[in-house]
XYZ file of C-alpha atoms in Angstrom:
416
model
C 0.091 0.024 -0.110
C 1.100 3.529 -0.796
C 2.235 5.915 1.783
C 0.887 9.172 1.542
C 2.921 12.282 2.391
C 0.569 12.934 5.489
C 1.604 9.445 6.380
C 5.220 9.795 6.137
C 6.934 9.720 9.333
C 8.841 13.006 10.447
C 12.565 12.911 10.993
C 13.890 15.666 13.164
C 17.226 16.441 14.525
C 17.414 18.340 17.504
C 18.053 22.034 17.167
C 21.616 22.972 18.273
C 21.717 24.534 21.595
C 22.429 28.313 21.477
C 25.473 30.134 22.142
C 24.059 31.966 24.562
C 23.503 28.992 26.720
C 26.831 26.925 25.917
C 28.910 30.335 27.238
C 26.789 30.166 30.264
C 28.019 26.879 31.302
C 28.737 27.011 35.019
C 32.079 25.435 34.293
C 33.138 27.845 32.234
C 32.212 30.823 34.726
C 33.770 28.911 37.849
C 36.922 28.546 36.169
C 36.918 32.252 34.595
C 36.422 33.437 38.252
C 39.294 30.917 39.742
C 41.554 31.891 36.986
C 41.090 35.913 37.596
C 40.937 35.341 41.346
C 44.738 33.704 41.145
C 45.551 37.001 39.650
C 44.414 39.145 42.713
C 46.998 38.976 45.315
C 49.732 36.668 43.136
C 51.778 39.717 41.483
C 51.763 41.393 45.100
C 52.997 37.908 46.704
C 55.587 37.625 44.050
C 57.610 41.249 44.953
C 58.317 40.453 48.417
C 61.015 37.860 48.058
C 62.733 40.530 45.521
C 62.269 43.507 47.400
C 66.448 43.333 48.237
C 67.321 43.048 44.744
C 65.305 45.640 43.389
C 66.728 47.570 46.069
C 70.007 46.590 45.110
C 69.556 47.283 41.368
C 68.122 50.614 41.555
C 70.063 51.865 44.695
C 67.041 52.593 46.723
C 66.277 53.532 50.770
C 64.746 51.159 53.098
C 62.063 53.663 52.914
C 61.821 53.712 48.813
C 61.811 49.920 49.108
C 58.827 49.768 51.226
C 56.884 51.644 48.843
C 57.262 48.721 46.386
C 54.591 47.042 48.696
C 52.810 50.105 50.327
C 51.806 51.759 46.613
C 49.615 48.924 45.448
C 48.060 48.916 48.511
C 47.383 52.704 48.446
C 45.966 52.454 44.829
C 43.716 49.654 45.755
C 41.999 52.324 48.042
C 42.098 55.160 45.396
C 40.585 53.095 42.937
C 37.829 51.091 44.841
C 35.370 54.025 44.363
C 35.583 54.323 40.659
C 34.302 50.894 40.152
C 30.629 50.965 40.664
C 30.317 53.731 37.808
C 32.439 51.074 35.381
C 30.612 48.609 35.996
C 27.122 50.211 35.599
C 28.294 51.617 31.878
C 30.308 48.923 30.847
C 28.911 45.761 32.496
C 30.505 43.568 34.984
C 32.455 41.085 32.690
C 34.095 43.587 30.350
C 35.160 45.698 33.323
C 36.735 42.426 34.795
C 38.271 41.326 31.542
C 39.560 45.020 31.148
C 41.204 45.069 34.556
C 42.958 41.790 34.160
C 44.337 42.894 31.109
C 45.426 46.316 32.439
C 47.209 43.854 35.701
C 49.043 42.351 33.115
C 50.341 45.555 31.769
C 51.403 46.627 34.786
C 52.895 43.618 35.736
C 55.223 44.244 32.789
C 55.531 47.805 33.123
C 57.215 47.342 36.874
C 59.996 44.872 35.316
C 61.305 47.556 33.036
C 64.623 48.832 33.823
C 63.594 52.286 35.481
C 62.806 53.283 38.549
C 59.712 55.400 37.402
C 58.622 52.418 35.403
C 58.652 50.283 38.542
C 56.373 52.249 40.622
C 54.159 53.257 37.954
C 53.920 49.564 37.450
C 52.783 49.304 41.049
C 50.212 52.007 40.746
C 48.508 50.308 37.818
C 49.023 46.864 39.350
C 47.320 48.667 42.527
C 44.065 50.429 40.590
C 43.652 46.900 38.594
C 43.309 44.987 42.078
C 40.862 47.466 43.172
C 38.547 47.212 40.008
C 38.563 43.151 40.548
C 38.333 43.483 44.505
C 35.035 45.739 43.634
C 33.664 44.049 40.476
C 33.627 40.709 41.817
C 31.114 40.113 44.786
C 28.837 42.299 42.735
C 29.266 39.320 39.701
C 28.795 36.490 42.466
C 25.908 38.155 44.113
C 24.481 38.076 40.495
C 25.472 34.860 39.456
C 25.509 32.649 42.253
C 22.661 34.764 44.527
C 21.696 31.666 46.391
C 24.891 30.179 47.078
C 26.901 34.041 47.443
C 28.195 33.234 50.635
C 30.104 30.108 49.345
C 31.211 31.262 46.154
C 32.968 34.189 48.014
C 34.588 31.150 50.240
C 35.612 29.810 46.764
C 37.374 33.136 45.439
C 38.679 34.263 48.665
C 40.680 31.137 49.251
C 41.871 31.224 45.591
C 43.269 35.042 46.230
C 45.423 33.263 48.768
C 46.183 30.168 46.997
C 47.619 32.268 44.335
C 49.410 34.741 46.889
C 51.145 31.622 48.638
C 52.216 30.272 45.305
C 53.388 33.631 44.102
C 55.732 33.870 47.047
C 56.874 30.263 46.999
C 57.662 30.234 43.637
C 59.473 33.779 42.954
C 62.910 32.643 43.883
C 62.948 29.161 42.075
C 61.589 30.899 39.195
C 64.502 33.332 38.899
C 66.834 30.490 38.755
C 64.644 28.544 36.198
C 64.061 31.553 34.055
C 67.852 32.539 34.235
C 66.421 36.251 34.067
C 66.992 37.664 37.607
C 64.039 39.315 39.392
C 62.502 40.939 36.034
C 62.174 37.654 34.498
C 60.679 36.350 37.658
C 58.035 38.964 38.323
C 57.336 39.426 34.361
C 56.326 35.854 34.272
C 53.181 36.732 36.214
C 51.654 38.574 33.160
C 51.508 35.085 31.469
C 48.600 34.491 34.420
C 46.720 37.295 33.549
C 46.844 36.612 30.102
C 45.628 32.934 30.615
C 42.764 34.892 32.805
C 41.781 37.096 30.199
C 41.445 34.541 27.968
C 39.151 32.308 30.095
C 37.188 35.078 30.735
C 36.458 36.010 27.328
C 33.255 33.459 27.168
C 31.461 35.769 29.789
C 31.924 38.983 27.851
C 30.700 37.107 25.146
C 27.625 36.004 26.998
C 27.105 39.476 28.342
C 26.891 40.787 25.236
C 24.179 38.263 24.096
C 22.173 38.751 27.064
C 22.176 42.600 27.029
C 20.913 42.783 23.303
C 18.483 40.182 24.384
C 17.239 42.408 27.066
C 17.510 45.435 25.378
C 14.892 43.709 22.767
C 12.569 42.593 25.361
C 12.293 45.105 27.501
C 9.869 48.066 26.877
C 10.675 51.423 26.085
C 11.663 53.499 28.940
C 12.251 50.837 31.346
C 13.908 51.765 34.599
C 17.573 51.108 35.311
C 18.636 49.466 38.467
C 18.922 52.555 41.347
C 22.244 52.598 43.365
C 21.861 52.808 47.497
C 20.711 56.008 48.296
C 22.488 57.317 51.052
C 25.386 54.604 51.240
C 28.249 57.148 52.635
C 25.639 58.072 55.654
C 24.760 54.193 56.726
C 26.017 53.249 59.823
C 25.973 49.701 58.601
C 28.103 50.582 55.380
C 30.742 52.087 57.821
C 30.794 49.085 60.195
C 31.141 46.831 57.140
C 33.980 49.405 56.141
C 35.455 49.314 59.000
C 35.577 45.556 59.922
C 37.236 45.274 56.372
C 39.610 48.288 56.963
C 41.014 47.587 60.306
C 41.249 43.781 59.755
C 43.176 44.328 56.403
C 45.711 46.909 58.297
C 46.430 44.102 60.729
C 47.116 41.386 58.114
C 49.074 43.842 55.883
C 51.064 45.104 59.121
C 52.102 41.458 59.633
C 52.611 40.527 56.326
C 55.508 43.296 56.218
C 56.912 42.778 60.222
C 56.035 39.394 61.331
C 59.185 37.513 60.456
C 61.262 40.574 61.648
C 59.123 40.432 65.047
C 60.496 36.733 65.552
C 63.981 37.372 64.495
C 64.577 40.152 66.436
C 63.732 38.433 69.819
C 66.370 35.861 68.607
C 64.574 33.383 66.067
C 66.467 32.367 63.244
C 65.571 34.051 60.326
C 65.076 31.340 58.350
C 63.196 29.431 60.895
C 60.958 32.924 61.235
C 60.151 32.808 57.474
C 59.047 29.443 57.863
C 56.246 30.602 60.683
C 55.496 33.578 58.163
C 54.831 30.772 55.625
C 52.779 28.675 57.739
C 50.826 31.397 58.491
C 49.989 31.973 55.535
C 49.224 28.499 54.209
C 46.713 28.296 57.197
C 44.913 31.633 56.128
C 43.596 29.457 53.210
C 41.730 27.657 55.391
C 40.395 30.249 57.247
C 39.136 32.054 53.985
C 37.398 28.900 52.571
C 35.579 28.128 55.812
C 34.446 30.952 57.321
C 32.466 32.675 54.319
C 30.546 28.850 54.407
C 29.468 29.269 57.956
C 28.398 32.807 57.298
C 26.076 31.914 54.657
C 24.399 29.486 56.662
C 24.017 31.757 59.603
C 21.016 34.609 59.803
C 23.308 37.038 62.217
C 27.069 36.784 61.728
C 27.637 38.542 65.133
C 29.786 35.797 67.086
C 31.324 34.771 63.745
C 32.682 38.355 63.397
C 33.573 38.860 67.195
C 35.079 35.573 67.336
C 37.547 36.380 64.375
C 38.426 39.585 66.313
C 39.237 37.702 69.593
C 41.620 35.145 67.591
C 43.060 37.958 65.946
C 43.653 39.703 69.696
C 44.524 36.238 70.814
C 47.493 35.541 68.224
C 48.789 39.183 68.486
C 49.020 38.930 72.522
C 51.190 35.872 72.102
C 53.382 37.771 69.812
C 53.527 40.100 72.264
C 54.411 37.946 75.809
C 55.920 34.897 73.851
C 56.946 35.828 70.397
C 59.457 32.598 69.685
C 58.214 29.865 72.604
C 54.484 30.421 70.763
C 55.515 31.436 67.352
C 53.708 28.043 65.976
C 50.703 28.383 68.003
C 50.535 32.288 67.206
C 51.104 31.333 63.470
C 48.153 29.104 63.570
C 45.846 31.434 65.411
C 46.237 34.386 63.215
C 46.325 32.371 60.238
C 42.585 31.388 60.332
C 41.640 34.901 61.880
C 43.328 36.966 59.202
C 42.146 34.425 56.438
C 38.559 34.342 58.061
C 38.400 38.470 58.336
C 39.012 38.447 54.979
C 36.325 35.754 54.208
C 33.795 37.420 56.374
C 34.364 40.717 55.490
C 33.662 39.877 51.528
C 30.943 37.796 52.600
C 29.212 40.884 54.592
C 29.530 42.351 51.169
C 27.241 40.005 49.186
C 24.974 39.151 52.444
C 24.173 43.005 53.457
C 23.017 43.646 49.939
C 19.804 42.922 47.748
C 20.956 43.544 44.566
C 24.559 42.967 42.207
C 24.587 46.778 41.943
C 24.635 47.315 45.159
C 27.178 44.660 45.886
C 29.589 46.306 43.870
C 28.672 49.366 45.223
C 29.386 48.610 49.088
C 32.471 47.133 47.840
C 33.336 50.152 46.496
C 32.890 52.235 49.459
C 34.504 49.231 51.765
C 37.356 48.533 50.239
C 38.213 52.235 49.639
C 38.266 52.591 53.019
C 39.770 49.298 53.932
C 42.833 49.874 51.579
C 43.477 53.123 52.624
C 43.372 52.484 56.431
C 45.391 49.060 55.841
C 48.143 50.809 53.745
C 48.985 52.947 57.073
C 49.855 49.659 59.190
C 53.096 48.678 57.606
C 54.409 51.993 57.571
C 53.174 53.261 60.911
C 54.084 49.784 62.628
C 58.050 50.706 61.348
C 57.554 53.968 62.513
C 56.877 53.228 65.883
C 59.374 50.626 66.169
C 62.167 52.776 65.277
C 60.725 55.330 67.327
C 60.667 53.264 70.883
C 63.302 50.822 69.863
C 61.167 47.954 70.252
C 58.225 46.136 68.980
C 55.482 46.543 72.057
C 53.968 49.822 71.334
C 53.114 48.798 67.819
C 51.756 45.280 69.027
C 49.978 46.799 71.973
C 47.996 49.693 69.652
C 47.112 46.563 67.353
C 45.537 44.869 70.556
C 43.424 48.052 70.984
C 42.345 47.830 67.318
C 41.299 44.464 67.766
C 38.381 46.172 69.989
C 37.626 48.436 67.361
C 37.586 45.776 64.928
C 35.090 43.121 67.171
C 32.659 46.182 67.563
C 32.119 46.737 63.864
C 31.910 43.160 63.132
C 29.124 43.171 65.648
C 27.235 45.871 63.982
C 28.025 44.232 60.694
C 26.587 41.161 61.327
C 23.392 42.108 61.965
C 20.564 40.496 59.620
C 19.852 43.605 57.863
C 20.563 44.958 54.205
C 21.298 48.087 52.779
């Protein structure tokens, strides 16, 4: 019997997955976030083991050498308030891509044979990291609204892993590449390039989504509004102070902890091991504390615990710097990594939208890094003035009380 056209079976092939859907694969996004986060501390940590060689190359004074690590921190504070405007105008994905490329350029600028280029590179690096510091919480808030605290833990941990790897491999890289400190530091521009390539799918996806949203949105649809009066908000200031003073404590001990131990009689090599161990422990704190914060309605107890652990670790450095060195390094590692992760978690937990997270991130990190930049310089000046480390450490203990009070306010179950 003949089969009519109407009776013929129709064979269909599945439609190809839209490009936007393929680009939105969670694994691509996670890979991009991790690679970007690896860059956010690596080029800062990589320079620390090289400061002595840089000083000898250019004949710098001790103060001028200290600026190599201080200038990027200072300009992280200067650049942070500009980022929310950039993200509103260009989109977070394009801003992140641009910042990663600028970061790589700053790394290369820093190794040119000129003192001016050295410090100009430090400025560029600081501003680029500032943009990333502010962009990432808002992006995480938008992409992972139900798991924002967990993802904050992932990228804050990755930042510290990048810093640890950079600090540990700078000298081996110098020997392997054979080009001195310039080759070792310049190699980190490759990591920025890899991160930029891995981030490109997110830029393409965001462009397609903007085009689709523009076509679907009615004419005159209102844009997302920024948080009004954020600089007058007590909650925003409490978060900013928690981040700022916590960062000051971290950067001060990053600059001086090995010296404190060595000045009290510990072998310099052992002091370096204690410091490296403390940095390693920070990774655990940075990962676990945001996870805990995301499961809590109020983070007050967690914030006060981080402040108390900071105080305990500093007190041990004050009363028994050598005999309690490993114990204080453990406690400070948990406290410092946990405070970083909790401060970033506050940004996503205390805001309702991605734009709000970027705005709060701009404010809190502007204040935070400007405050933090004063820590290493101030502690060094007090040590020189008083002839010992007792006064700087006692002052740091007093600041721990401020961190605890700010964290108590920041941990309230409220949103901006």
